[in-house]
mmCIF file of C-alpha atoms and ligand atoms in Angstrom:
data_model
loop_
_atom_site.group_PDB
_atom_site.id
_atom_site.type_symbol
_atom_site.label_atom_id
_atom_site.label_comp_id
_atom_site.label_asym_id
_atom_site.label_seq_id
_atom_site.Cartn_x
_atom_site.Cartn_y
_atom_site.Cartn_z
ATOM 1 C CA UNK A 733 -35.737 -59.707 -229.701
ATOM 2 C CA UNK A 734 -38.267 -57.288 -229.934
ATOM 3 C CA UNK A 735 -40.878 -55.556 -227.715
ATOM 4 C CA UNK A 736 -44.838 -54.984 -229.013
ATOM 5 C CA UNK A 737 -45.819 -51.722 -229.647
ATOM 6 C CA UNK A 738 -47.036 -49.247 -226.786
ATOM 7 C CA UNK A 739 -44.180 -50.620 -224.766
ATOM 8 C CA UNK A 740 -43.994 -49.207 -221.389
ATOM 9 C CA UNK A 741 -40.590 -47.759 -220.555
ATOM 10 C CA UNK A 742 -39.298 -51.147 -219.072
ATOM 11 C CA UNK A 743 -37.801 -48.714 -216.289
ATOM 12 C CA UNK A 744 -36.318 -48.928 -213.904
ATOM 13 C CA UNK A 745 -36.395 -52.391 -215.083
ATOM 14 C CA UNK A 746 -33.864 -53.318 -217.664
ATOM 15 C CA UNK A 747 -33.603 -56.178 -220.589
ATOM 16 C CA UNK A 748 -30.237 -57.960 -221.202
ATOM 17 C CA UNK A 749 -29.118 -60.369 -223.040
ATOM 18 C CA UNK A 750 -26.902 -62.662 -221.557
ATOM 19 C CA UNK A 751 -25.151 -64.462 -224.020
ATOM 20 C CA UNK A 752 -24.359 -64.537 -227.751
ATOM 21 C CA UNK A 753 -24.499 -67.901 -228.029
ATOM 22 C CA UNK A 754 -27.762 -69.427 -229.989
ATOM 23 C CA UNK A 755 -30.474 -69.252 -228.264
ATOM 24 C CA UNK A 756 -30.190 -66.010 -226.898
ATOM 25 C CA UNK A 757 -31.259 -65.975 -223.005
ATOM 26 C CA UNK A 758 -33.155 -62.500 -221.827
ATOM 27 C CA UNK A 759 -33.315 -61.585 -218.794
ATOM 28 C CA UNK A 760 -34.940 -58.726 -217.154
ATOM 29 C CA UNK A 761 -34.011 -56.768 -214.109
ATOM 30 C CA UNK A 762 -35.740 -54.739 -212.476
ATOM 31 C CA UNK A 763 -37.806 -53.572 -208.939
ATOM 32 C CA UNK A 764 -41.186 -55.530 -207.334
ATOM 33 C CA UNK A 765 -43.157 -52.982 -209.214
ATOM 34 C CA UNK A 766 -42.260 -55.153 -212.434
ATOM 35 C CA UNK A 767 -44.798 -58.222 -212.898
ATOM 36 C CA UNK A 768 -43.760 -61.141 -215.175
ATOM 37 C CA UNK A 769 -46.754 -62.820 -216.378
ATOM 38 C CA UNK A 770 -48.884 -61.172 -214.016
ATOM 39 C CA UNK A 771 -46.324 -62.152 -210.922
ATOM 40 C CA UNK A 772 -44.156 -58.967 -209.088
ATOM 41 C CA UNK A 773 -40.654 -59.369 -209.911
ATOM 42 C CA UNK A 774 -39.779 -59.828 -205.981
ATOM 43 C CA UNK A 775 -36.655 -61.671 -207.174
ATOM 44 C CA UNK A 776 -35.057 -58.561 -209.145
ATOM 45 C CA UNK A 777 -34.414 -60.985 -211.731
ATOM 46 C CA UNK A 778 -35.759 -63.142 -214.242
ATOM 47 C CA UNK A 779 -35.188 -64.960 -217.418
ATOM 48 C CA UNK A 780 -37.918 -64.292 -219.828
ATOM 49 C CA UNK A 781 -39.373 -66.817 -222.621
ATOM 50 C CA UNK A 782 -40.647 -65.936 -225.013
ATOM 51 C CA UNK A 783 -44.123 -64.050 -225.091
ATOM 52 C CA UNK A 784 -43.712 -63.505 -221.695
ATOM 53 C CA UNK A 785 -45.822 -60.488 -220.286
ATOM 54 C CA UNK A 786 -44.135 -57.876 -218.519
ATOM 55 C CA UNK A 787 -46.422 -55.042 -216.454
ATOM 56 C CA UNK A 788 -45.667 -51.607 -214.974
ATOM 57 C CA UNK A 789 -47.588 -48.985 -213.349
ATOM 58 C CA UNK A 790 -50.529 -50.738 -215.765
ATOM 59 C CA UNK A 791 -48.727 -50.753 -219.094
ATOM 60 C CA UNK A 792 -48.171 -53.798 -220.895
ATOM 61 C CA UNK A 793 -45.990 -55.420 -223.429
ATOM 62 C CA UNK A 794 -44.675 -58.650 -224.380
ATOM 63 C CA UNK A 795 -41.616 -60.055 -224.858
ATOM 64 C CA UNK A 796 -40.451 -62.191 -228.230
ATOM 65 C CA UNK A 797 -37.304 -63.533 -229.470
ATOM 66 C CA UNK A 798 -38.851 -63.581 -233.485
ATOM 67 C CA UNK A 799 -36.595 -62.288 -235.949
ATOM 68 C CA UNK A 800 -36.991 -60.817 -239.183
ATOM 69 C CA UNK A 801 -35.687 -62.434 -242.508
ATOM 70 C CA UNK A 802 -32.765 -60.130 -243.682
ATOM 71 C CA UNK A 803 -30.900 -60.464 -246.826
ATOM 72 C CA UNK A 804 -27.508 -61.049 -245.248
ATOM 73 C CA UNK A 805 -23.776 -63.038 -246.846
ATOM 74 C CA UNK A 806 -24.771 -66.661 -246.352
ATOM 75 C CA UNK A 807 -21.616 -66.980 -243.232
ATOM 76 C CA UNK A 808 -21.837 -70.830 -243.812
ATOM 77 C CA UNK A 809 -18.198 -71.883 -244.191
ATOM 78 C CA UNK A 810 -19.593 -74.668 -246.803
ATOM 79 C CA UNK A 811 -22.086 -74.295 -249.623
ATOM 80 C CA UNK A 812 -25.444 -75.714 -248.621
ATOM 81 C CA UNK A 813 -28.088 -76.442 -250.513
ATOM 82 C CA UNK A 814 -31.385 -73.766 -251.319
ATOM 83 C CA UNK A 815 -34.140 -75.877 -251.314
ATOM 84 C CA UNK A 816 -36.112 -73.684 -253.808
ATOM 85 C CA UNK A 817 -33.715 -74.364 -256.463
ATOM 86 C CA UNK A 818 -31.556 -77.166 -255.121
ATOM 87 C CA UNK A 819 -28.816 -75.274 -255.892
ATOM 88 C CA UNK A 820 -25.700 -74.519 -253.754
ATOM 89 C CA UNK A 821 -25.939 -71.265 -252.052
ATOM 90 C CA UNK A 822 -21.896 -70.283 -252.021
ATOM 91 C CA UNK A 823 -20.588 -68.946 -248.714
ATOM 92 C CA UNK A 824 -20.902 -64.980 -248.938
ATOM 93 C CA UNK A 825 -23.555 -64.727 -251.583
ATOM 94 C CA UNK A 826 -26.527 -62.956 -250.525
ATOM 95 C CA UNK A 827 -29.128 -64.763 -248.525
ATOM 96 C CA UNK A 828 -31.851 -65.254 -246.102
ATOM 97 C CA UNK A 829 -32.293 -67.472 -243.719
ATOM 98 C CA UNK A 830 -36.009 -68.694 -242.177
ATOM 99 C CA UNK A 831 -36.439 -67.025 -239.328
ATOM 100 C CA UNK A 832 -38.873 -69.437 -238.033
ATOM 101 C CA UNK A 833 -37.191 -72.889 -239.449
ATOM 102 C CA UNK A 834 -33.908 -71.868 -239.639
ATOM 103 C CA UNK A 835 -33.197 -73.146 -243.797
ATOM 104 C CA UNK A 836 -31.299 -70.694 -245.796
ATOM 105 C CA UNK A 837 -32.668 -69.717 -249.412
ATOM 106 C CA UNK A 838 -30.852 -67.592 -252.146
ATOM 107 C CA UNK A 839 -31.838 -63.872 -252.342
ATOM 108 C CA UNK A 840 -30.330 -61.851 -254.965
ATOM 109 C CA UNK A 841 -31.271 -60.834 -259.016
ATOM 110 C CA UNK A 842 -30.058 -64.166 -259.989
ATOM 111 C CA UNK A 843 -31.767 -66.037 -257.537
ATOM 112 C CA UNK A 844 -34.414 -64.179 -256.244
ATOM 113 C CA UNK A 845 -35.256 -67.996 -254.256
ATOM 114 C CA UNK A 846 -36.446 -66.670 -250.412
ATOM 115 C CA UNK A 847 -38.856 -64.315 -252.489
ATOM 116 C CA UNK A 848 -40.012 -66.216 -254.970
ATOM 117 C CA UNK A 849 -43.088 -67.442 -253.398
ATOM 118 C CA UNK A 850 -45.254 -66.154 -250.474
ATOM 119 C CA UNK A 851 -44.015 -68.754 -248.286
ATOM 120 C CA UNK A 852 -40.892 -70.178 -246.700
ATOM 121 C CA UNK A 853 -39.839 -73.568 -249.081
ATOM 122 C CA UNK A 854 -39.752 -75.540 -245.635
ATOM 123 C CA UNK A 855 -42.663 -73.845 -243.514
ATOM 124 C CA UNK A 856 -45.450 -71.033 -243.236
ATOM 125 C CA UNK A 857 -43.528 -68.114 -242.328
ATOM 126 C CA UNK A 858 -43.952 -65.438 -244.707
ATOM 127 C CA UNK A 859 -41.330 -64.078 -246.765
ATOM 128 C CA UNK A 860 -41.552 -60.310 -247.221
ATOM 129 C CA UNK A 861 -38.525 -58.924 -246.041
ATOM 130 C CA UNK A 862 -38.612 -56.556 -243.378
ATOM 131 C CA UNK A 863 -42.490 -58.427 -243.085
ATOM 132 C CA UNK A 864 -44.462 -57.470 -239.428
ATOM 133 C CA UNK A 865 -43.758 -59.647 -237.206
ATOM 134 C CA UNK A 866 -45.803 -62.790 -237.099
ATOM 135 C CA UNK A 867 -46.781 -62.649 -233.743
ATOM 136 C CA UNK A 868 -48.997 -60.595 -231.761
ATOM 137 C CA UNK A 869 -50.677 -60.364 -228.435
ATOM 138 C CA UNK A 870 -54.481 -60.129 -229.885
ATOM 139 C CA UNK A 871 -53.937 -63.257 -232.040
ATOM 140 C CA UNK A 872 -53.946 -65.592 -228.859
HETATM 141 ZN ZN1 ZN B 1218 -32.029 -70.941 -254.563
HETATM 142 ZN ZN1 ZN B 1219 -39.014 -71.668 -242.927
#
């Protein structure tokens, strides 16, 4: 989860995630002054989706849940298959999963595989590592 750039201080409203399971649920908390996609925040409370907008005292940011690819152990507790290479990708080895489609490629000297082209195997998403993210507010 991330917040855009020129981010107000989201005070005294405040963002919390509210469980670890997959997918993560936001919610923010905060006083009326708060607007949610342009409405006050009369409730206190809210669950935010992704690209919501939140306002304060005329600042503006959004809200998205897009991750980064990391090189990270593959924590599969079975080999699955890359599907640059089509070759197993052994639990532990080095690898990075799509953030946007979710399919796990090979990342390391031997199998440089998530890198190896400018694209995800399955989908668009870019594969620098560490790349900005995808989406921004002025590309609505
Ligand atoms: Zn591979
Ligand atoms: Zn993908």
């Amino acid at each position: 989860m991330s917040l855009a750039d020129d981010s107000p201080p989201i005070h005294p409203a405040m963002l919390l995630n509210r469980t670890s399971a997959e997918p993560d649920i936001w919610v923010v908390i905060g006083s009326p002054a708060v607007h949610v996609n342009g409405a006050p925040l009369d409730t206190g409370i809210r669950v935010l989706r992704d690209r919501d907008e939140l306002r304060l005292d005329g600042h503006r940011t959004f809200f998205s849940t897009e991750t980064l690819a990391m090189v990270v152990p593959f924590p599969g507790e079975r080999p699955t298959l890359c599907p640059r290479c089509k070759l197993q990708i052994i639990p532990g080895s080095p690898a990075v999963r799509c953030p946007r489609c979710g399919i796990w490629h090979h990342q390391s000297a031997e199998f440089p595989c998530w890198l190896y082209s400018s694209t995800c195997t399955n989908c668009d998403q870019p594969t620098a590592i560490d790349a900005d993210f995808r989406w921004s507010p002025e590309t609505l």
